[in-house]
mmCIF file of C-alpha atoms and ligand atoms in Angstrom:
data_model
loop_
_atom_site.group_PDB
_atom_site.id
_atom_site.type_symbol
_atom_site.label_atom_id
_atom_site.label_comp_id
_atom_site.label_asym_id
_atom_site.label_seq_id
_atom_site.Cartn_x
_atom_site.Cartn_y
_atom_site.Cartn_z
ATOM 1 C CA UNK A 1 0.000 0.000 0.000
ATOM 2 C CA UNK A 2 3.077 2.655 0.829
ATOM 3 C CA UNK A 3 4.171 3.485 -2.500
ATOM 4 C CA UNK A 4 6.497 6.592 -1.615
ATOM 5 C CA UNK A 5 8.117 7.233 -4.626
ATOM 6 C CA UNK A 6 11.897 7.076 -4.449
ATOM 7 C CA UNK A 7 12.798 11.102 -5.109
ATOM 8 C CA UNK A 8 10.391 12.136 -1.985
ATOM 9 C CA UNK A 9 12.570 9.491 0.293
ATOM 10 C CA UNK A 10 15.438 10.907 -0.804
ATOM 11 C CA UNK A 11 14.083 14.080 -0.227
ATOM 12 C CA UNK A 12 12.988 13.298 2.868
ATOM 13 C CA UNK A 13 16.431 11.294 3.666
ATOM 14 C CA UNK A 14 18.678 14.695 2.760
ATOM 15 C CA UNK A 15 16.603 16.554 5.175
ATOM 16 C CA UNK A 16 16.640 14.259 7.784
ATOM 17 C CA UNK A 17 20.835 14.224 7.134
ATOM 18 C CA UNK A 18 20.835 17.772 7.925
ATOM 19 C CA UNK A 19 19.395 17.336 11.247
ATOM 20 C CA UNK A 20 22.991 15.721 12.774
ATOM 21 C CA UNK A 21 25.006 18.526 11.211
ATOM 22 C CA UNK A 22 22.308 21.474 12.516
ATOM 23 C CA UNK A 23 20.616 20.415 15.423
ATOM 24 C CA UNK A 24 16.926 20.947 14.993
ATOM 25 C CA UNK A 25 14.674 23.117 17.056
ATOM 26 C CA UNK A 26 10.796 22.463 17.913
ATOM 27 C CA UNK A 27 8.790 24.107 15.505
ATOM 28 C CA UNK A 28 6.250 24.158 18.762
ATOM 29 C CA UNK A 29 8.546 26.150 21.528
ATOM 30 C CA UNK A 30 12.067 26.350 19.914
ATOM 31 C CA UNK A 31 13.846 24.372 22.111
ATOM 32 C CA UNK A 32 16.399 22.455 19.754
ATOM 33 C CA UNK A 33 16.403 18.727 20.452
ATOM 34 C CA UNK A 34 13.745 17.589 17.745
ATOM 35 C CA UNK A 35 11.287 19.132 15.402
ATOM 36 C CA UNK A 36 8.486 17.997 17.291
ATOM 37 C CA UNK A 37 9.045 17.678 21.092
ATOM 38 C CA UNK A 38 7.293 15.377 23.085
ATOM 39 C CA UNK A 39 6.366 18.359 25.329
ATOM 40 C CA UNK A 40 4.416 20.175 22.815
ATOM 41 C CA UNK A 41 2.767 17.028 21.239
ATOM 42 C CA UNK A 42 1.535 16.720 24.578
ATOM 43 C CA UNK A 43 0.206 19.709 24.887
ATOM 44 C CA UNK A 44 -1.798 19.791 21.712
ATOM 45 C CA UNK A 45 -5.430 20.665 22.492
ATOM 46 C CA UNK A 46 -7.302 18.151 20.468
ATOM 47 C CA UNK A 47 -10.937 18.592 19.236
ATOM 48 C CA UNK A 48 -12.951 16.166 21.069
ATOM 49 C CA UNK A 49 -16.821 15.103 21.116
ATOM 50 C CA UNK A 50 -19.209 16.453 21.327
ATOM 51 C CA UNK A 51 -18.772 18.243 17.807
ATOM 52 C CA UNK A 52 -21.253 18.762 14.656
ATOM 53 C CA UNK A 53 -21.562 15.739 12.801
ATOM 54 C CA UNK A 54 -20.929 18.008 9.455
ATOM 55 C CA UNK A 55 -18.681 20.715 10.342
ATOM 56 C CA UNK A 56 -17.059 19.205 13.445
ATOM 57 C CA UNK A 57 -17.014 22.250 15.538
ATOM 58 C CA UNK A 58 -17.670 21.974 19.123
ATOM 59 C CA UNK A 59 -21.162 22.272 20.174
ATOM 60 C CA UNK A 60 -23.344 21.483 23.613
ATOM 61 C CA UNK A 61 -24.259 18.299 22.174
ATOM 62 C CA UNK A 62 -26.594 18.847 19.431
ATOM 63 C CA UNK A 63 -26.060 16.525 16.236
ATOM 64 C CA UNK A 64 -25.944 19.570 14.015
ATOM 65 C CA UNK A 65 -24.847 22.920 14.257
ATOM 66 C CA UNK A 66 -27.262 25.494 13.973
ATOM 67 C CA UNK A 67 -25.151 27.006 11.051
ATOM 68 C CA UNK A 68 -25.057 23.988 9.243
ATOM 69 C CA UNK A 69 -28.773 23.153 9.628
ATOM 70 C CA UNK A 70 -29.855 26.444 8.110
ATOM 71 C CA UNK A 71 -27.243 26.183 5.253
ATOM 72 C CA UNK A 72 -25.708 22.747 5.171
ATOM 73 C CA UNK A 73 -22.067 22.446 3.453
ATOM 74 C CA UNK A 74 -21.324 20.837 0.571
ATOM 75 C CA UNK A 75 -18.998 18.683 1.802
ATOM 76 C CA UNK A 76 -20.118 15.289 3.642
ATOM 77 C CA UNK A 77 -17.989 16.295 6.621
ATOM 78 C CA UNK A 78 -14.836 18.608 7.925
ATOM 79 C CA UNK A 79 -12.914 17.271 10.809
ATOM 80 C CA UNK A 80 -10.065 19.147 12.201
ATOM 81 C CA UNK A 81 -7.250 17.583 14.619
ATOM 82 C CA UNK A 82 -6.099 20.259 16.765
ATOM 83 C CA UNK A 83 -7.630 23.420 18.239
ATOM 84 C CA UNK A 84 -5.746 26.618 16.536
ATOM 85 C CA UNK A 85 -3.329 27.519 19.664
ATOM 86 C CA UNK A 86 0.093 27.290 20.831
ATOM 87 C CA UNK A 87 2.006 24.810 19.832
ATOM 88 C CA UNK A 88 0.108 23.772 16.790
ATOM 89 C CA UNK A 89 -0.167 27.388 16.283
ATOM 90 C CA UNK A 90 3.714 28.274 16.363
ATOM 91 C CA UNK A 91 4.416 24.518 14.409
ATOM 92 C CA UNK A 92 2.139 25.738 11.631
ATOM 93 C CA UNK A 93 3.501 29.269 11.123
ATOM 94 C CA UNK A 94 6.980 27.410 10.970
ATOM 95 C CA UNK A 95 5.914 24.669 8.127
ATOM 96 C CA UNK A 96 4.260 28.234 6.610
ATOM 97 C CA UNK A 97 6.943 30.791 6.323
ATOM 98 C CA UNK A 98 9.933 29.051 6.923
ATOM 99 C CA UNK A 99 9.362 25.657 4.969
ATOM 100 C CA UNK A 100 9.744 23.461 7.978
ATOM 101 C CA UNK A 101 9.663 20.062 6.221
ATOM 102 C CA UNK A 102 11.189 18.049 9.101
ATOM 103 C CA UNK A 103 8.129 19.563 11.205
ATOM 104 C CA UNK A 104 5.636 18.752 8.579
ATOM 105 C CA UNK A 105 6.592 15.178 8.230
ATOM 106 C CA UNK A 106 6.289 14.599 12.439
ATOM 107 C CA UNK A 107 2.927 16.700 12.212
ATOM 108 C CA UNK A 108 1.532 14.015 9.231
ATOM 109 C CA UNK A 109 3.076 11.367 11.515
ATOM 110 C CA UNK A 110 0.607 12.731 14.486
ATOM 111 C CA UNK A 111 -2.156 12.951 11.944
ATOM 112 C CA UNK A 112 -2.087 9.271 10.094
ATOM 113 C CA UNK A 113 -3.775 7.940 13.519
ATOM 114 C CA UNK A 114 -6.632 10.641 13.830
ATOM 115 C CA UNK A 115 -7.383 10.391 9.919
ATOM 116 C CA UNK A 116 -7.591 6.800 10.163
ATOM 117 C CA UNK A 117 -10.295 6.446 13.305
ATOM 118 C CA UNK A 118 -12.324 8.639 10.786
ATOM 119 C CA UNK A 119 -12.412 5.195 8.526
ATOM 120 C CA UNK A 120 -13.113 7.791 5.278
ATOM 121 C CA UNK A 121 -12.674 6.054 2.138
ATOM 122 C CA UNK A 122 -11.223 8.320 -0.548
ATOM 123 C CA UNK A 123 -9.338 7.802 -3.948
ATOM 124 C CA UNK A 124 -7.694 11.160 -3.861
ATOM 125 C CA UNK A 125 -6.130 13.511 -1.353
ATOM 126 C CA UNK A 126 -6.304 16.895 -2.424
ATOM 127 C CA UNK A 127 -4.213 20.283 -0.944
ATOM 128 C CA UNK A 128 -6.253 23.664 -0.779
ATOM 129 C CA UNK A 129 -3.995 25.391 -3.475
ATOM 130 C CA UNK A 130 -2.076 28.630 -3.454
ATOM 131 C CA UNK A 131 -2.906 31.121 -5.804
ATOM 132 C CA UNK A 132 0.256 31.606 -8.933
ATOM 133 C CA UNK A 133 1.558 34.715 -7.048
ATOM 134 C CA UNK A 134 1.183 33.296 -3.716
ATOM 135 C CA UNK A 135 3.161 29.912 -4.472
ATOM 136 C CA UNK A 136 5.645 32.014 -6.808
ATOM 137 C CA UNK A 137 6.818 34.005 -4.107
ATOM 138 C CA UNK A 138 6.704 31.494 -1.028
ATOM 139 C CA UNK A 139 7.986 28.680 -2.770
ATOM 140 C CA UNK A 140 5.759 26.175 -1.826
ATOM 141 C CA UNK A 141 2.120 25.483 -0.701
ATOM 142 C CA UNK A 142 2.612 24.897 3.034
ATOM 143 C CA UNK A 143 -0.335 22.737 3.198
ATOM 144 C CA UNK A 144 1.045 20.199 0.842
ATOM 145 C CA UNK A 145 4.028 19.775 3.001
ATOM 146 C CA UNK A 146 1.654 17.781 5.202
ATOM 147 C CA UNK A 147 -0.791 16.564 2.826
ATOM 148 C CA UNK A 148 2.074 14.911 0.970
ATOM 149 C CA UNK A 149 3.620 12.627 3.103
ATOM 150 C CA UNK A 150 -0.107 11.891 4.797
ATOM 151 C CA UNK A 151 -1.042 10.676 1.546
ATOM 152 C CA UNK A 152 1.852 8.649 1.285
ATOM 153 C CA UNK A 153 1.392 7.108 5.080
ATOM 154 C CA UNK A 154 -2.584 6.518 4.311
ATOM 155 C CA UNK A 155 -1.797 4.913 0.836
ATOM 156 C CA UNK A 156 -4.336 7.505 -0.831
ATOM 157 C CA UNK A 157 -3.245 8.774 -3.916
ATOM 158 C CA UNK A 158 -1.646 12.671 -3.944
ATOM 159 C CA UNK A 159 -3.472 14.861 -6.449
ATOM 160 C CA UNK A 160 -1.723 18.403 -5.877
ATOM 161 C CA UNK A 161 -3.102 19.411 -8.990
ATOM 162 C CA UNK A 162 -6.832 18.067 -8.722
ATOM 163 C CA UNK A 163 -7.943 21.479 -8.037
ATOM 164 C CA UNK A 164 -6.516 25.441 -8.619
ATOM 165 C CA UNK A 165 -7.035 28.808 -7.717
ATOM 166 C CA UNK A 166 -7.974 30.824 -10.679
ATOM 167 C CA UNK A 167 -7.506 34.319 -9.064
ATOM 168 C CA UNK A 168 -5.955 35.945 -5.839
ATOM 169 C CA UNK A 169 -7.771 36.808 -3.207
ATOM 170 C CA UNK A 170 -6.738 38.614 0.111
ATOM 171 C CA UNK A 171 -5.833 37.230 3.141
ATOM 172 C CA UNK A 172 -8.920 36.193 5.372
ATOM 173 C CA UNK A 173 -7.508 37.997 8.332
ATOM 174 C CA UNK A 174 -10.044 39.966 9.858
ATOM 175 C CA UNK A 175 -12.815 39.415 7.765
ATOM 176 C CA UNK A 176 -16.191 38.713 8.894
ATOM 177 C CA UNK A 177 -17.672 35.283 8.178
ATOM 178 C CA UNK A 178 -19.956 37.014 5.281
ATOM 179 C CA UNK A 179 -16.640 38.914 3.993
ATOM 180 C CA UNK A 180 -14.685 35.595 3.735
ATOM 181 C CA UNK A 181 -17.014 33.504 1.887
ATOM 182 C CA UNK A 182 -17.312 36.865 -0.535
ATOM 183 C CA UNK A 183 -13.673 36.849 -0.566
ATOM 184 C CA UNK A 184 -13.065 32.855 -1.909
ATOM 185 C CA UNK A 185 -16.670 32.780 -4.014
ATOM 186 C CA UNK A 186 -15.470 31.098 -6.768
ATOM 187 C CA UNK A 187 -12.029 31.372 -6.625
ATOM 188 C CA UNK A 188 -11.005 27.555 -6.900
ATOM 189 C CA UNK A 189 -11.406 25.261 -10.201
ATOM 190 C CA UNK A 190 -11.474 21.785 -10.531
ATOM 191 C CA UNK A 191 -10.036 19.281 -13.362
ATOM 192 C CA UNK A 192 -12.809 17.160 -14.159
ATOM 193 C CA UNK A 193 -10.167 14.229 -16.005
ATOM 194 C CA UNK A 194 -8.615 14.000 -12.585
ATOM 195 C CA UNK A 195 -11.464 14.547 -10.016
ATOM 196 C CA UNK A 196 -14.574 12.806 -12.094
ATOM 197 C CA UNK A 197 -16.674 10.209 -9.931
ATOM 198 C CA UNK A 198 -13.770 10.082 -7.098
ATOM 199 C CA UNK A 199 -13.997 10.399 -3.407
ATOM 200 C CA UNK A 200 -12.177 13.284 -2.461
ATOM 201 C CA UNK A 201 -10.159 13.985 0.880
ATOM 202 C CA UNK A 202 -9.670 17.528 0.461
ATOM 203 C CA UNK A 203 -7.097 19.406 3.260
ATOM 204 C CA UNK A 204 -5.965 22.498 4.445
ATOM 205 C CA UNK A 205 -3.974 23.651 7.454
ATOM 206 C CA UNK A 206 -6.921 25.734 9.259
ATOM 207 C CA UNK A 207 -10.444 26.023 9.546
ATOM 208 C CA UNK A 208 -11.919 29.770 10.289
ATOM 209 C CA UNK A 209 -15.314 29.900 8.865
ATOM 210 C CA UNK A 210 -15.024 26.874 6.449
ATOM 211 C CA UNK A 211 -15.454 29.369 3.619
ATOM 212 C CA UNK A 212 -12.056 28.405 2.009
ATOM 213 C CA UNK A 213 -13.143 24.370 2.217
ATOM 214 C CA UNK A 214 -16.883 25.454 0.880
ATOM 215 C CA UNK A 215 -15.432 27.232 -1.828
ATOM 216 C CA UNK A 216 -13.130 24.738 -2.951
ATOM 217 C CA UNK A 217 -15.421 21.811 -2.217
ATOM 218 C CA UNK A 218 -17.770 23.331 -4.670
ATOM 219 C CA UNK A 219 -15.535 23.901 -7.242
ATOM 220 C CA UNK A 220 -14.571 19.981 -6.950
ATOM 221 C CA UNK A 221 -18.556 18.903 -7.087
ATOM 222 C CA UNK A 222 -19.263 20.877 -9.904
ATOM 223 C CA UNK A 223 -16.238 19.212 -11.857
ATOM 224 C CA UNK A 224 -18.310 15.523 -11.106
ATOM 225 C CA UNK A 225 -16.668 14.517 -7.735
ATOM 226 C CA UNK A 226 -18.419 11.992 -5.860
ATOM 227 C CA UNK A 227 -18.055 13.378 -2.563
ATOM 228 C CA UNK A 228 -15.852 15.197 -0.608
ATOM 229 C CA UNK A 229 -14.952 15.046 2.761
ATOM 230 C CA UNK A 230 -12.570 17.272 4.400
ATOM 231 C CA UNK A 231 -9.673 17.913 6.935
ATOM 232 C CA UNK A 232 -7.872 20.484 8.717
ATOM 233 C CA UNK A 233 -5.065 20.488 11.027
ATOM 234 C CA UNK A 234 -6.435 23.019 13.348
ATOM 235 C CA UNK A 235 -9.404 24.622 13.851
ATOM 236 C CA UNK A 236 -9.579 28.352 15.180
ATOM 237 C CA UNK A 237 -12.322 28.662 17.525
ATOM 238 C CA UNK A 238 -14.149 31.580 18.506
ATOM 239 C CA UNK A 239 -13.063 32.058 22.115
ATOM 240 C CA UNK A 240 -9.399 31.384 20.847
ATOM 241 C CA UNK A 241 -9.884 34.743 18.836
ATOM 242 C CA UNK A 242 -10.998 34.834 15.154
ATOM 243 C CA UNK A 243 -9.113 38.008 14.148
ATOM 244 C CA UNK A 244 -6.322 36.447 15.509
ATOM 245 C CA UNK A 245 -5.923 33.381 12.454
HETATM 246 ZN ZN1 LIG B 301 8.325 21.762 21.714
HETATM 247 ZN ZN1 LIG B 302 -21.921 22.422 11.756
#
């Protein structure tokens, strides 16, 4: 089932060569040691029941968010493995702007076990992509630095290039819930040769609003996927401070 192509394990081996010549650092509270201390994997605040059975935010116990009862999502489901705080916060805003990949790999390594207990079935795993600016001048989509090696772990095929963003839009910071699904409306396109009649596991690193994942998840459906179900790393809650993501 783990078909890791040879180039990525080299890739993968290089990187992991480095870490005896530069001693790594945790990408959760810079101590050096390893990129993922045991410390701050222990402190990760994980999203537990009860949650809505669509959106998987946390509720009081009710099935179904009120939000997703008066306009249910497009997707089957959104899950999310962390709550958007320190360390997840600091580990993601290190795989983000300073192309962690040592940090990426032990963060897909921490979410192999959650993704399984969801027993989805899906034929593709998809990255929320970057717009042609956006990747240009980072480098890399951040997001597939997790999805990639997940994909590989999980034995579901990697489809970076399922889906696309067709224009920029600005950063969601500070935007109201209304303003961010304005902001993403129909800024994602899917390929129907690769996404036709397949179950899609579509990721990103966080979850806000869910506009992003709506956005992209329609995009998807209308190019003739089955279904899509999809998955964050973190989730920023309300009480944890909206304009703060
Ligand atoms: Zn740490
Ligand atoms: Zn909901």
């Amino acid at each position: 089932m783990n078909k890791i192509p040879w180039s990525y394990r080299f890739y993968r081996w290089t990187w992991n060569g480095l870490d005896l010549l530069f001693p790594p650092v945790c990408g959760g509270c810079g101590r050096s040691g390893s990129r993922w201390c045991a410390e701050c994997r222990g402190r990760v605040s994980r999203i537990r029941k009860p949650f809505c059975e669509k959106c998987g935010i946390p509720t009081r116990g009710s099935e179904i968010c009120e939000k997703c009862k008066s306009n249910p999502p497009a997707y089957r489901a959104l899950r999310s493995w962390a709550v958007f705080d320190s360390p997840v916060q600091n580990a993601l805003h290190a795989i983000k702007y300073r192309r962690n990949i040592g940090l990426a790999d032990a963060l897909a390594a921490d979410l192999v076990e959650f993704v399984r207990a969801l027993q989805w079935t899906a034929d593709l795993l998809i990255p929320a992509p970057l717009g042609k600016a956006r990747l240009k001048e980072r480098g890399y989509n951040q997001v597939g630095l997790v999805a990639r090696p997940l994909a590989y772990e999980l034995g579901i095929e990697y489809a970076p290039n399922g889906l696309r963003k067709t224009r920029e839009t600005r950063s969601q910071v500070g935007l109201s819930a209304a303003e961010r699904q304005a902001n993403v409306a129909q800024a994602y396109q899917a390929d129907p040769s690769a996404v036709k009649r397949k179950s899609i596991l579509l990721m990103d690193d966080v979850a806000t609003t869910g506009s992003t994942l709506a956005s992209c998840t329609a995009a998807l459906m209308s190019a003739g996927a089955a279904e899509v179900q999809a998955l964050t790393i973190a989730r920023a809650l309300a009480h944890h401070g909206l304009n703060r993501v």
